[in-house]
């Protein structure tokens, strides 16, 4: 499964491609801010233009009149609808309609109060379509989605109403729409023990029930009856977002300055002059896709091997000794006809060299080994740690270590302490590490995630998942921690996920994948859609759409789908493990990849720095 294909198929084929215009005529595509991000995450401009679009415009900006049909893709919000209406009702600067007619597609379910605004006769006469397209997610990667809601972490943990506020109702609608776009009606599982995550799961269930009422065939093809939606909050695993991870993608986003997924590096042009180049780190670049999940130790050897294999294939002279940036520059001068391929190698080499430089300069070998011991509770010889304080004091007293690195170590020590530490011990940790102010607040605020920082604070012990034993010889000493999500997913695919850890909105899950109370699903406010009449229609090309529509182009196939949603942020380490579990190249994972497809998403992608910043912004907890 490729989420980008699913999303681009809906946009290009089922929205733009299904607009009914005269043969040979072009259209204008008008996007609001949210739709711009959605379309950009899955579609290239040339693909959009190839569907007969002559111009792509921003809904928020002034636009010139054009005698063409306009395709609007926008969020069903008051702000976007109020930007749309002046294009047609004469209230804008241009008193005549801006375009010939309008084909309107909402990214998700449209509330009734907004729908009524389109009943104005001045608007209706120009409307050719008004539909819900269920494309309210960003396809960050082939198996990764986000809802572009970076403050969800704060809104979820800091408020009393938790998941019952209007923003979370909208988020639940988006998650249900994602399932609909994937042609899924999954059994919903959620982390037990947190009322607000249960409330959120119930809202998602009600939204999905509405879709099921509209389309009884939803989620019935092949093994789809075994599909599951697993809803977690970031507190299910506070260890993973704190650690330094030594795979390439995790290091790049944690330690390097990356903006809008662009990596900047220096290179020499054909004249030998040094220039700066920007590379987009996405799956359109095969060189990035092939290296992003490699461990630093492997990537160093792999890039050199790729260059030598390339030269051997082209029957070129071999590079003597190890491949380096210097030798690559020389090759680019000698082989200008292979500049594109050599540029890809140059990017890989720059990334690996910078990662190595940072690793050595910041003594990450020592730091990572200590972090892994604290995270796992065992040293490299599988001996249980008895005195964690003795282990961490030298690192906390190191003047050359940054405050954030020290805070990570203290946070991991607090997590290892299970029941928390005494106020005196906490004060001593702050004194040794010289952590004051905001970083001290951050450590105390970990209690919002269910971490017992200070003893006897009354914080309930979190629901603990029994970890799956693993062979330590398969892991590097600096990378022994296995994110809890991997255990959750393996338990799920082995049909052994404990109901006491992950409950179901409909009760325990049976061996056929169905929940015990599934037949009794309730209707929802979405049932009213069928009564709206005239031009209303849920998007085409989906289950239950017009006769002959194609669904998601078979992108999902007959395998069961596991959709993971983490409220408050997903880490790059968790993205990696999903790809590894779905890799048929790894023998022990083949049984999973043959029967399941996993996609993972969140409100945002988080790095350790971003995670700490979010925790810091929560209302301060006093020690």
Coordinates of C-alpha atoms in Angstrom, one line a residue:
X1 CA 0.0 0.0 0.0
X2 CA 1.2 3.5 -0.8
X3 CA -0.8 6.3 0.9
X4 CA 0.6 8.8 -1.7
X5 CA -1.0 6.7 -4.5
X6 CA -4.3 6.5 -2.6
X7 CA -4.4 10.2 -2.0
X8 CA -3.1 11.2 -5.5
X9 CA -5.6 8.8 -7.0
X10 CA -8.5 10.5 -5.3
X11 CA -7.3 14.0 -6.2
X12 CA -6.2 13.4 -9.8
X13 CA -8.7 10.7 -10.9
X14 CA -11.7 11.0 -8.6
X15 CA -11.8 14.8 -8.2
X16 CA -10.1 16.6 -11.1
X17 CA -10.5 13.7 -13.6
X18 CA -14.3 13.4 -12.9
X19 CA -15.2 17.0 -13.4
X20 CA -17.5 17.3 -16.4
X21 CA -16.3 20.0 -18.8
X22 CA -16.6 20.4 -22.5
X23 CA -14.0 18.5 -24.6
X24 CA -10.8 20.4 -25.0
X25 CA -11.6 23.0 -22.2
X26 CA -9.3 23.6 -19.3
X27 CA -10.1 24.2 -15.7
X28 CA -8.8 26.3 -12.8
X29 CA -7.9 24.6 -9.5
X30 CA -8.5 26.7 -6.4
X31 CA -7.1 25.5 -3.1
X32 CA -7.3 26.8 0.4
X33 CA -4.3 26.6 2.7
X34 CA -5.2 23.1 4.1
X35 CA -5.9 21.7 0.6
X36 CA -2.7 23.1 -0.7
X37 CA -0.7 21.1 1.8
X38 CA -2.8 18.0 1.1
X39 CA -2.4 18.1 -2.6
X40 CA 1.3 19.0 -2.4
X41 CA 2.0 16.0 -0.2
X42 CA 0.9 13.5 -2.9
X43 CA 0.8 15.2 -6.3
X44 CA 3.4 16.8 -8.6
X45 CA 2.4 20.0 -10.4
X46 CA 2.9 18.3 -13.8
X47 CA 0.5 15.6 -12.9
X48 CA -2.2 18.2 -12.0
X49 CA -1.6 20.1 -15.2
X50 CA -1.8 16.9 -17.2
X51 CA -5.5 16.5 -16.0
X52 CA -6.5 19.7 -17.9
X53 CA -5.8 22.2 -15.2
X54 CA -4.4 25.4 -16.7
X55 CA -3.8 27.3 -13.4
X56 CA -3.6 26.5 -9.7
X57 CA -4.8 29.4 -7.5
X58 CA -4.9 30.2 -3.8
X59 CA -8.4 30.7 -2.3
X60 CA -7.0 33.2 0.2
X61 CA -5.5 35.5 -2.5
X62 CA -7.0 37.9 -5.0
X63 CA -7.7 36.3 -8.3
X64 CA -8.4 37.5 -11.8
X65 CA -11.7 36.5 -13.5
X66 CA -11.5 33.6 -16.0
X67 CA -14.2 32.1 -18.2
X68 CA -13.4 28.6 -17.2
X69 CA -14.8 26.0 -14.8
X70 CA -13.3 26.2 -11.4
X71 CA -12.5 23.2 -9.2
X72 CA -12.4 24.2 -5.5
X73 CA -10.8 21.9 -3.0
X74 CA -11.1 23.2 0.6
X75 CA -11.6 22.5 4.2
X76 CA -15.3 22.7 5.4
X77 CA -14.5 25.6 7.7
X78 CA -16.3 29.0 8.0
X79 CA -13.1 30.8 7.0
X80 CA -12.8 28.9 3.7
X81 CA -16.5 29.0 2.9
X82 CA -16.5 32.8 3.5
X83 CA -13.6 33.1 1.1
X84 CA -15.5 31.1 -1.5
X85 CA -18.9 32.9 -1.4
X86 CA -17.6 36.4 -2.7
X87 CA -16.4 34.6 -5.9
X88 CA -20.1 34.1 -6.8
X89 CA -22.5 36.3 -4.9
X90 CA -21.3 39.7 -6.0
X91 CA -20.0 40.7 -2.6
X92 CA -16.3 40.7 -3.6
X93 CA -14.3 43.3 -5.5
X94 CA -15.4 41.7 -8.8
X95 CA -19.2 42.0 -8.9
X96 CA -19.7 39.3 -11.5
X97 CA -18.9 35.6 -10.9
X98 CA -15.2 35.0 -11.0
X99 CA -15.5 31.8 -13.1
X100 CA -17.9 30.1 -15.4
X101 CA -19.1 27.6 -12.7
X102 CA -17.9 25.8 -9.6
X103 CA -17.2 22.2 -8.7
X104 CA -16.7 22.2 -4.9
X105 CA -14.9 19.3 -3.1
X106 CA -14.6 19.4 0.7
X107 CA -11.6 17.6 2.2
X108 CA -13.9 16.0 4.8
X109 CA -17.5 16.0 6.2
X110 CA -19.2 19.4 5.9
X111 CA -21.3 20.5 8.9
X112 CA -24.9 21.3 8.1
X113 CA -24.6 25.0 9.1
X114 CA -21.9 25.5 6.4
X115 CA -23.8 23.4 3.9
X116 CA -26.8 25.7 4.1
X117 CA -24.7 28.6 2.9
X118 CA -24.6 27.0 -0.5
X119 CA -28.4 27.1 -0.8
X120 CA -28.3 30.8 -1.7
X121 CA -29.8 31.0 -5.2
X122 CA -27.0 33.3 -6.3
X123 CA -24.6 30.5 -5.4
X124 CA -26.7 27.4 -6.5
X125 CA -27.1 28.5 -10.1
X126 CA -23.3 28.2 -10.6
X127 CA -22.7 25.0 -8.7
X128 CA -22.2 21.9 -10.7
X129 CA -21.0 19.7 -7.8
X130 CA -20.8 19.9 -4.0
X131 CA -19.1 16.8 -2.6
X132 CA -17.1 15.4 0.3
X133 CA -13.8 13.9 -1.0
X134 CA -12.3 12.4 2.2
X135 CA -8.8 13.6 1.6
X136 CA -8.2 15.3 4.9
X137 CA -4.7 13.9 5.6
X138 CA -1.1 14.6 4.5
X139 CA 0.6 11.6 2.8
X140 CA 4.1 12.3 4.3
X141 CA 5.4 9.0 3.1
X142 CA 4.1 5.8 1.5
X143 CA 3.1 4.5 4.9
X144 CA 2.9 7.7 6.9
X145 CA 0.1 10.2 7.3
X146 CA -0.4 13.3 9.5
X147 CA -3.2 15.7 10.2
X148 CA -1.0 18.8 10.5
X149 CA -2.1 19.5 14.0
X150 CA 1.2 20.2 15.9
X151 CA -0.6 21.6 19.0
X152 CA -2.7 18.5 19.5
X153 CA -0.2 17.4 22.2
X154 CA -0.8 20.5 24.2
X155 CA -4.6 20.5 23.7
X156 CA -4.8 16.8 24.6
X157 CA -2.8 16.8 27.8
X158 CA -3.4 20.3 29.3
X159 CA -7.2 20.6 29.2
X160 CA -9.8 19.0 31.4
X161 CA -12.1 18.2 28.6
X162 CA -9.3 16.2 26.8
X163 CA -10.7 14.7 23.7
X164 CA -14.2 16.1 23.9
X165 CA -13.4 19.6 22.6
X166 CA -14.4 20.7 19.1
X167 CA -10.8 20.4 17.8
X168 CA -10.8 16.7 18.7
X169 CA -14.2 16.1 17.2
X170 CA -12.7 17.5 14.0
X171 CA -9.7 15.2 14.4
X172 CA -11.9 12.2 14.9
X173 CA -13.8 13.1 11.7
X174 CA -10.4 13.3 9.9
X175 CA -9.3 9.9 11.2
X176 CA -12.6 8.3 10.2
X177 CA -12.4 9.9 6.7
X178 CA -8.9 8.4 6.3
X179 CA -10.3 5.0 7.1
X180 CA -13.0 5.6 4.5
X181 CA -10.5 6.7 1.9
X182 CA -8.7 3.4 2.5
X183 CA -12.0 1.5 2.2
X184 CA -11.7 0.3 5.8
X185 CA -14.2 -0.2 8.6
X186 CA -11.7 -1.3 11.2
X187 CA -12.2 -2.7 14.7
X188 CA -11.0 0.1 17.0
X189 CA -8.5 -0.6 19.8
X190 CA -7.3 2.1 22.2
X191 CA -4.8 2.3 25.1
X192 CA -6.6 1.3 28.3
X193 CA -6.5 3.5 31.4
X194 CA -6.9 7.0 30.0
X195 CA -10.5 8.3 29.8
X196 CA -9.7 10.9 27.2
X197 CA -8.3 8.5 24.7
X198 CA -11.4 6.3 25.2
X199 CA -13.6 9.3 24.6
X200 CA -11.7 10.1 21.4
X201 CA -12.0 6.4 20.2
X202 CA -15.7 6.5 20.8
X203 CA -16.1 9.6 18.7
X204 CA -14.1 8.0 15.8
X205 CA -16.3 4.9 16.1
X206 CA -19.5 7.0 15.8
X207 CA -18.1 8.7 12.7
X208 CA -17.2 5.4 11.1
X209 CA -20.6 4.0 11.9
X210 CA -22.1 6.8 9.9
X211 CA -19.9 5.9 6.9
X212 CA -20.9 2.2 7.3
X213 CA -24.6 3.2 7.3
X214 CA -24.0 5.0 4.0
X215 CA -22.1 2.1 2.5
X216 CA -22.8 -1.3 4.1
X217 CA -20.0 -2.9 1.9
X218 CA -17.3 -0.8 3.6
X219 CA -14.5 -3.0 4.9
X220 CA -15.9 -6.3 3.7
X221 CA -13.4 -7.2 0.8
X222 CA -10.9 -10.0 1.4
X223 CA -9.3 -9.9 4.8
X224 CA -10.5 -6.4 5.6
X225 CA -12.8 -7.8 8.3
X226 CA -9.6 -8.3 10.3
X227 CA -8.4 -4.7 9.9
X228 CA -7.8 -2.7 13.0
X229 CA -7.3 1.0 14.0
X230 CA -5.1 1.3 17.0
X231 CA -5.4 4.6 18.8
X232 CA -2.6 5.6 21.3
X233 CA -1.5 8.7 23.0
X234 CA 2.2 9.8 23.3
X235 CA 2.3 8.7 26.9
X236 CA 2.2 5.0 25.8
X237 CA 5.9 5.2 25.2
X238 CA 7.7 8.3 26.5
X239 CA 11.1 6.7 26.1
X240 CA 11.4 6.5 22.3
X241 CA 10.9 10.3 21.7
X242 CA 13.8 11.0 24.2
X243 CA 16.5 8.7 22.9
X244 CA 19.2 9.5 20.3
X245 CA 18.4 7.1 17.5
X246 CA 21.3 6.3 15.1
X247 CA 19.5 5.5 11.9
X248 CA 20.0 8.1 9.2
X249 CA 16.5 9.7 9.0
X250 CA 16.2 10.0 12.8
X251 CA 19.7 11.5 13.0
X252 CA 19.1 14.0 10.2
X253 CA 15.9 15.4 11.7
X254 CA 17.2 15.2 15.3
X255 CA 20.7 16.7 14.9
X256 CA 20.7 18.7 11.6
X257 CA 19.0 21.9 10.5
X258 CA 16.2 20.6 8.3
X259 CA 13.4 23.0 7.1
X260 CA 10.5 21.8 5.0
X261 CA 12.3 18.5 4.5
X262 CA 15.2 20.2 2.7
X263 CA 18.8 19.3 3.4
X264 CA 21.5 21.8 2.5
X265 CA 25.0 20.9 1.7
X266 CA 28.1 22.2 -0.1
X267 CA 29.4 20.9 -3.4
X268 CA 31.8 21.9 -6.1
X269 CA 30.5 22.8 -9.6
X270 CA 32.1 22.0 -12.9
X271 CA 34.4 25.1 -12.5
X272 CA 35.6 23.9 -9.1
X273 CA 33.7 26.6 -7.2
X274 CA 31.9 25.7 -4.0
X275 CA 28.2 26.2 -4.0
X276 CA 25.3 25.4 -1.7
X277 CA 22.7 22.9 -2.8
X278 CA 19.4 21.9 -1.3
X279 CA 18.0 18.4 -1.6
X280 CA 14.4 17.4 -0.9
X281 CA 14.3 14.5 1.5
X282 CA 11.3 12.6 0.3
X283 CA 10.5 9.3 -1.5
X284 CA 10.8 10.8 -4.9
X285 CA 14.6 10.5 -4.4
X286 CA 15.4 6.8 -4.4
X287 CA 18.8 7.4 -2.9
X288 CA 17.2 8.9 0.2
X289 CA 14.6 6.2 0.4
X290 CA 17.2 3.5 0.3
X291 CA 19.4 4.9 3.1
X292 CA 17.0 6.6 5.5
X293 CA 16.4 3.6 7.7
X294 CA 20.0 2.3 7.7
X295 CA 22.0 2.4 10.9
X296 CA 24.9 4.9 10.8
X297 CA 27.4 2.0 11.0
X298 CA 25.8 0.3 8.0
X299 CA 25.2 3.5 5.9
X300 CA 28.9 4.4 6.0
X301 CA 29.9 1.1 4.3
X302 CA 26.8 1.0 2.0
X303 CA 27.4 4.3 0.3
X304 CA 31.0 3.4 -0.6
X305 CA 29.8 0.0 -1.9
X306 CA 27.1 1.7 -4.1
X307 CA 29.7 3.9 -5.8
X308 CA 32.0 1.1 -6.5
X309 CA 29.2 -1.1 -7.9
X310 CA 28.1 1.8 -10.1
X311 CA 31.5 2.3 -11.5
X312 CA 31.9 -1.5 -12.1
X313 CA 28.6 -1.6 -13.9
X314 CA 29.6 1.3 -16.2
X315 CA 33.0 -0.3 -16.6
X316 CA 34.8 2.8 -15.4
X317 CA 38.1 3.0 -13.5
X318 CA 37.8 2.0 -9.9
X319 CA 38.2 4.4 -7.0
X320 CA 41.4 3.5 -5.2
X321 CA 40.9 3.0 -1.4
X322 CA 37.7 4.2 0.3
X323 CA 35.3 6.4 -1.5
X324 CA 35.3 10.0 -0.3
X325 CA 33.8 13.4 -1.1
X326 CA 37.1 14.3 -2.7
X327 CA 37.1 11.2 -5.0
X328 CA 33.4 11.9 -5.9
X329 CA 34.3 15.5 -6.9
X330 CA 37.0 14.1 -9.1
X331 CA 34.6 11.6 -10.7
X332 CA 32.1 14.3 -11.5
X333 CA 34.8 16.2 -13.4
X334 CA 35.8 13.0 -15.3
X335 CA 32.2 11.7 -15.9
X336 CA 29.9 14.6 -16.6
X337 CA 27.5 12.3 -18.4
X338 CA 26.7 10.6 -15.1
X339 CA 26.3 13.8 -13.1
X340 CA 22.8 12.9 -11.9
X341 CA 23.8 9.5 -10.4
X342 CA 26.9 11.0 -8.9
X343 CA 24.9 13.8 -7.4
X344 CA 22.8 11.2 -5.6
X345 CA 25.9 9.6 -4.2
X346 CA 27.2 13.1 -3.2
X347 CA 24.0 13.7 -1.2
X348 CA 24.3 10.4 0.5
X349 CA 28.0 11.0 1.3
X350 CA 27.3 14.5 2.7
X351 CA 24.6 13.2 5.0
X352 CA 26.6 10.3 6.3
X353 CA 29.7 12.4 6.8
X354 CA 27.8 15.1 8.7
X355 CA 26.1 12.4 10.8
X356 CA 29.5 10.9 11.6
X357 CA 31.0 14.3 12.4
X358 CA 28.2 15.1 14.8
X359 CA 28.4 11.6 16.3
X360 CA 32.1 11.9 17.1
X361 CA 32.2 15.6 18.1
X362 CA 29.4 15.2 20.6
X363 CA 30.6 11.9 22.0
X364 CA 27.4 10.2 21.1
X365 CA 28.9 6.8 21.4
X366 CA 29.2 7.2 25.1
X367 CA 25.9 9.1 25.5
X368 CA 24.0 6.5 23.4
X369 CA 25.4 3.5 25.3
X370 CA 24.3 5.2 28.6
X371 CA 20.9 6.1 27.2
X372 CA 20.3 2.5 26.1
X373 CA 21.3 1.1 29.5
X374 CA 18.8 3.4 31.2
X375 CA 16.0 2.7 28.7
X376 CA 16.3 -1.0 28.8
X377 CA 17.4 -1.4 32.4
X378 CA 20.2 -3.6 31.3
X379 CA 23.9 -3.0 30.4
X380 CA 25.5 -4.3 27.2
X381 CA 26.1 -7.7 28.9
X382 CA 22.4 -8.1 29.8
X383 CA 23.1 -7.4 33.4
X384 CA 20.4 -5.7 35.4
X385 CA 21.2 -2.1 36.4
X386 CA 21.2 -1.8 40.2
X387 CA 22.4 1.8 40.7
X388 CA 21.4 4.1 37.9
X389 CA 22.4 7.2 39.8
X390 CA 26.0 6.0 39.9
X391 CA 25.9 5.5 36.1
X392 CA 24.6 8.9 35.2
X393 CA 26.6 11.2 37.6
X394 CA 29.8 11.4 35.3
X395 CA 27.6 12.4 32.3
X396 CA 25.8 15.0 34.3
X397 CA 29.0 16.5 35.6
X398 CA 30.5 16.8 32.0
X399 CA 30.7 20.5 31.3
X400 CA 31.0 19.9 27.6
X401 CA 27.6 18.1 27.4
X402 CA 24.6 20.2 26.4
X403 CA 21.7 20.9 28.7
X404 CA 19.4 18.9 26.4
X405 CA 21.6 15.9 26.4
X406 CA 21.8 16.0 30.2
X407 CA 18.0 16.4 30.4
X408 CA 17.5 13.3 28.2
X409 CA 19.7 11.3 30.6
X410 CA 17.8 12.6 33.6
X411 CA 14.5 11.9 31.9
X412 CA 15.5 8.3 31.1
X413 CA 16.7 7.8 34.7
X414 CA 13.3 9.1 36.0
X415 CA 11.5 6.7 33.7
X416 CA 13.8 3.8 34.8
X417 CA 12.9 4.6 38.4
X418 CA 9.3 3.6 37.8
X419 CA 7.7 4.9 41.0
X420 CA 9.5 8.2 40.8
X421 CA 12.3 9.7 43.0
X422 CA 12.1 11.7 46.2
X423 CA 12.1 15.5 46.1
X424 CA 15.6 15.5 47.5
X425 CA 16.9 13.1 44.8
X426 CA 15.3 15.3 42.1
X427 CA 16.9 18.4 43.6
X428 CA 20.3 16.6 43.6
X429 CA 19.8 15.6 39.9
X430 CA 19.2 19.2 39.0
X431 CA 22.2 20.3 41.0
X432 CA 24.6 17.8 39.4
X433 CA 23.4 18.5 35.9
X434 CA 23.1 22.3 36.4
X435 CA 19.6 22.0 34.9
X436 CA 17.5 25.1 35.8
X437 CA 14.4 27.0 34.5
X438 CA 12.6 25.6 31.5
X439 CA 14.4 22.3 31.3
X440 CA 13.6 21.6 35.0
X441 CA 9.9 22.4 34.2
X442 CA 10.1 20.0 31.2
X443 CA 11.2 17.1 33.4
X444 CA 8.5 17.7 36.0
X445 CA 5.9 18.0 33.3
X446 CA 6.6 14.5 32.1
X447 CA 4.0 13.6 34.8
X448 CA 1.3 14.7 32.3
X449 CA 2.2 11.6 30.2
X450 CA 1.8 9.2 33.2
X451 CA 5.4 9.3 34.3
X452 CA 6.0 9.1 38.0
X453 CA 8.6 11.8 38.4
X454 CA 8.2 12.6 42.2
X455 CA 7.2 9.8 44.6
X456 CA 3.8 10.0 46.3
X457 CA 2.4 12.6 43.9
X458 CA -0.6 10.4 43.4
X459 CA 0.1 9.8 39.7
X460 CA -1.5 6.5 38.7
X461 CA 0.9 3.8 37.4
X462 CA 0.6 3.5 33.7
X463 CA -0.8 0.4 32.1
X464 CA 2.3 -1.7 31.2
X465 CA 2.6 -3.9 28.2
X466 CA 4.5 -7.2 28.6
X467 CA 7.6 -6.8 26.4
X468 CA 8.5 -9.4 23.8
X469 CA 11.9 -11.0 24.5
X470 CA 14.5 -10.3 21.8
X471 CA 18.0 -11.5 20.9
X472 CA 20.4 -8.7 22.0
X473 CA 23.0 -9.9 19.6
X474 CA 20.9 -8.6 16.7
X475 CA 21.3 -5.0 17.9
X476 CA 24.1 -2.5 18.1
X477 CA 25.2 -1.7 21.7
X478 CA 24.1 2.0 21.0
X479 CA 20.7 0.9 19.7
X480 CA 19.3 -1.8 21.9
X481 CA 16.0 -0.2 22.8
X482 CA 13.0 -1.5 20.8
X483 CA 10.1 1.0 20.7
X484 CA 7.0 -0.3 22.5
X485 CA 5.0 0.1 19.2
X486 CA 6.9 -2.8 17.7
X487 CA 5.5 -5.1 20.4
X488 CA 2.0 -3.8 20.0
X489 CA 2.1 -4.4 16.3
X490 CA 3.5 -7.9 16.5
X491 CA 1.0 -8.8 19.2
X492 CA -1.8 -7.5 17.0
X493 CA -0.7 -9.4 13.9
X494 CA -0.2 -12.5 16.0
X495 CA -3.8 -11.9 17.4
X496 CA -2.3 -11.7 20.9
X497 CA -2.7 -8.0 21.8
X498 CA -3.9 -8.1 25.4
X499 CA -7.4 -6.6 25.9
X500 CA -6.4 -5.2 29.3
X501 CA -3.7 -3.1 27.5
X502 CA -5.6 -2.1 24.4
X503 CA -9.4 -2.2 24.9
X504 CA -11.9 -2.1 22.0
X505 CA -14.8 0.3 21.5
X506 CA -17.0 -2.8 20.8
X507 CA -15.5 -5.2 23.3
X508 CA -12.9 -8.0 22.9
X509 CA -11.8 -8.8 19.4
X510 CA -12.6 -12.4 18.2
X511 CA -10.3 -14.5 16.0
X512 CA -12.2 -13.4 12.9
X513 CA -11.2 -9.8 13.6
X514 CA -14.7 -8.7 14.6
X515 CA -15.5 -7.1 17.9
X516 CA -18.2 -8.7 20.1
X517 CA -20.6 -5.8 19.8
X518 CA -19.9 -4.9 16.2
X519 CA -23.4 -5.7 14.9
X520 CA -25.0 -3.2 17.2
X521 CA -23.3 -0.1 15.8
X522 CA -25.2 3.1 16.2
X523 CA -26.0 5.7 13.6
X524 CA -24.5 9.2 13.7
X525 CA -25.2 12.7 12.6
X526 CA -23.8 11.8 9.2
X527 CA -27.0 10.0 8.3
X528 CA -28.5 13.5 7.5
X529 CA -26.3 13.6 4.4
X530 CA -28.8 11.7 2.3
X531 CA -31.5 14.2 3.0
X532 CA -29.7 17.2 1.7
X533 CA -30.8 16.6 -1.9
X534 CA -29.9 18.5 -5.0
X535 CA -26.1 18.5 -5.7
X536 CA -24.9 16.8 -2.5
X537 CA -22.9 13.7 -2.8
X538 CA -20.1 11.9 -0.9
X539 CA -17.0 11.9 -3.1
X540 CA -16.9 9.6 -6.2
X541 CA -14.6 6.7 -6.7
X542 CA -15.2 5.4 -3.2
X543 CA -17.2 2.4 -1.9
X544 CA -20.9 3.1 -2.6
X545 CA -20.1 5.7 -5.2
X546 CA -21.5 5.9 -8.6
X547 CA -21.7 2.7 -10.7
X548 CA -18.4 2.1 -12.4
X549 CA -16.3 4.1 -10.0
X550 CA -13.0 2.5 -9.2
X551 CA -12.4 2.9 -5.5
X552 CA -8.7 3.4 -4.6
X553 CA -7.4 1.7 -7.7
X554 CA -6.7 -1.6 -5.8
X555 CA -4.0 0.1 -3.8
X556 CA -5.0 -1.7 -0.6
X557 CA -5.6 -5.2 -2.0
X558 CA -7.0 -8.1 0.0
X559 CA -4.7 -7.9 3.0
X560 CA -6.0 -6.7 6.4
X561 CA -4.8 -3.1 7.3
X562 CA -3.5 -2.0 10.6
X563 CA -3.9 1.8 11.0
X564 CA -1.9 3.2 13.9
X565 CA -2.7 6.7 15.2
X566 CA -0.6 8.3 17.9
X567 CA -2.1 11.4 19.5
X568 CA 0.6 14.0 20.2
X569 CA 3.3 13.0 17.8
X570 CA 5.0 10.0 16.2
X571 CA 8.8 9.6 16.1
X572 CA 11.0 8.7 13.1
X573 CA 12.1 5.5 15.0
X574 CA 8.5 4.4 15.0
X575 CA 8.1 5.1 11.3
X576 CA 11.2 3.0 10.6
X577 CA 9.9 -0.1 12.5
X578 CA 6.7 -0.1 10.4
X579 CA 8.7 -0.3 7.2
X580 CA 10.8 -3.0 8.7
X581 CA 7.8 -5.1 9.8
X582 CA 6.4 -4.8 6.3
X583 CA 9.7 -5.7 4.6
X584 CA 9.7 -9.1 2.8
X585 CA 13.5 -9.0 2.8
X586 CA 13.5 -9.7 6.6
X587 CA 12.7 -13.4 7.0
X588 CA 10.9 -13.2 10.4
X589 CA 8.7 -10.4 9.1
X590 CA 7.6 -12.1 5.9
X591 CA 4.6 -13.7 7.6
X592 CA 3.4 -10.2 8.6
X593 CA 3.9 -8.5 5.2
X594 CA 2.1 -11.4 3.5
X595 CA -1.1 -10.9 5.5
X596 CA -1.1 -7.3 6.7
X597 CA -0.4 -3.8 5.6
X598 CA 0.5 -1.2 8.2
X599 CA 0.1 2.6 7.9
X600 CA 1.0 4.9 10.8
X601 CA 0.1 8.5 11.5
X602 CA -0.2 11.2 14.1
X603 CA -1.1 14.8 14.6
X604 CA 2.6 15.6 13.8
X605 CA 6.1 14.2 13.4
X606 CA 8.2 14.8 16.5
X607 CA 11.9 14.9 17.2
X608 CA 13.4 14.8 20.7
X609 CA 13.8 18.6 20.7
X610 CA 10.3 19.2 19.5
X611 CA 9.0 16.7 22.1
X612 CA 10.8 18.5 25.0
X613 CA 9.5 21.9 23.7
X614 CA 5.9 20.6 23.8
X615 CA 6.3 19.1 27.3
X616 CA 7.8 22.4 28.5
X617 CA 4.7 24.4 27.2
X618 CA 2.3 22.4 29.4
X619 CA 1.2 24.2 32.6
X620 CA 4.1 23.9 35.0
X621 CA 3.9 21.2 37.7
X622 CA 5.5 22.1 41.0
X623 CA 7.8 19.6 42.6

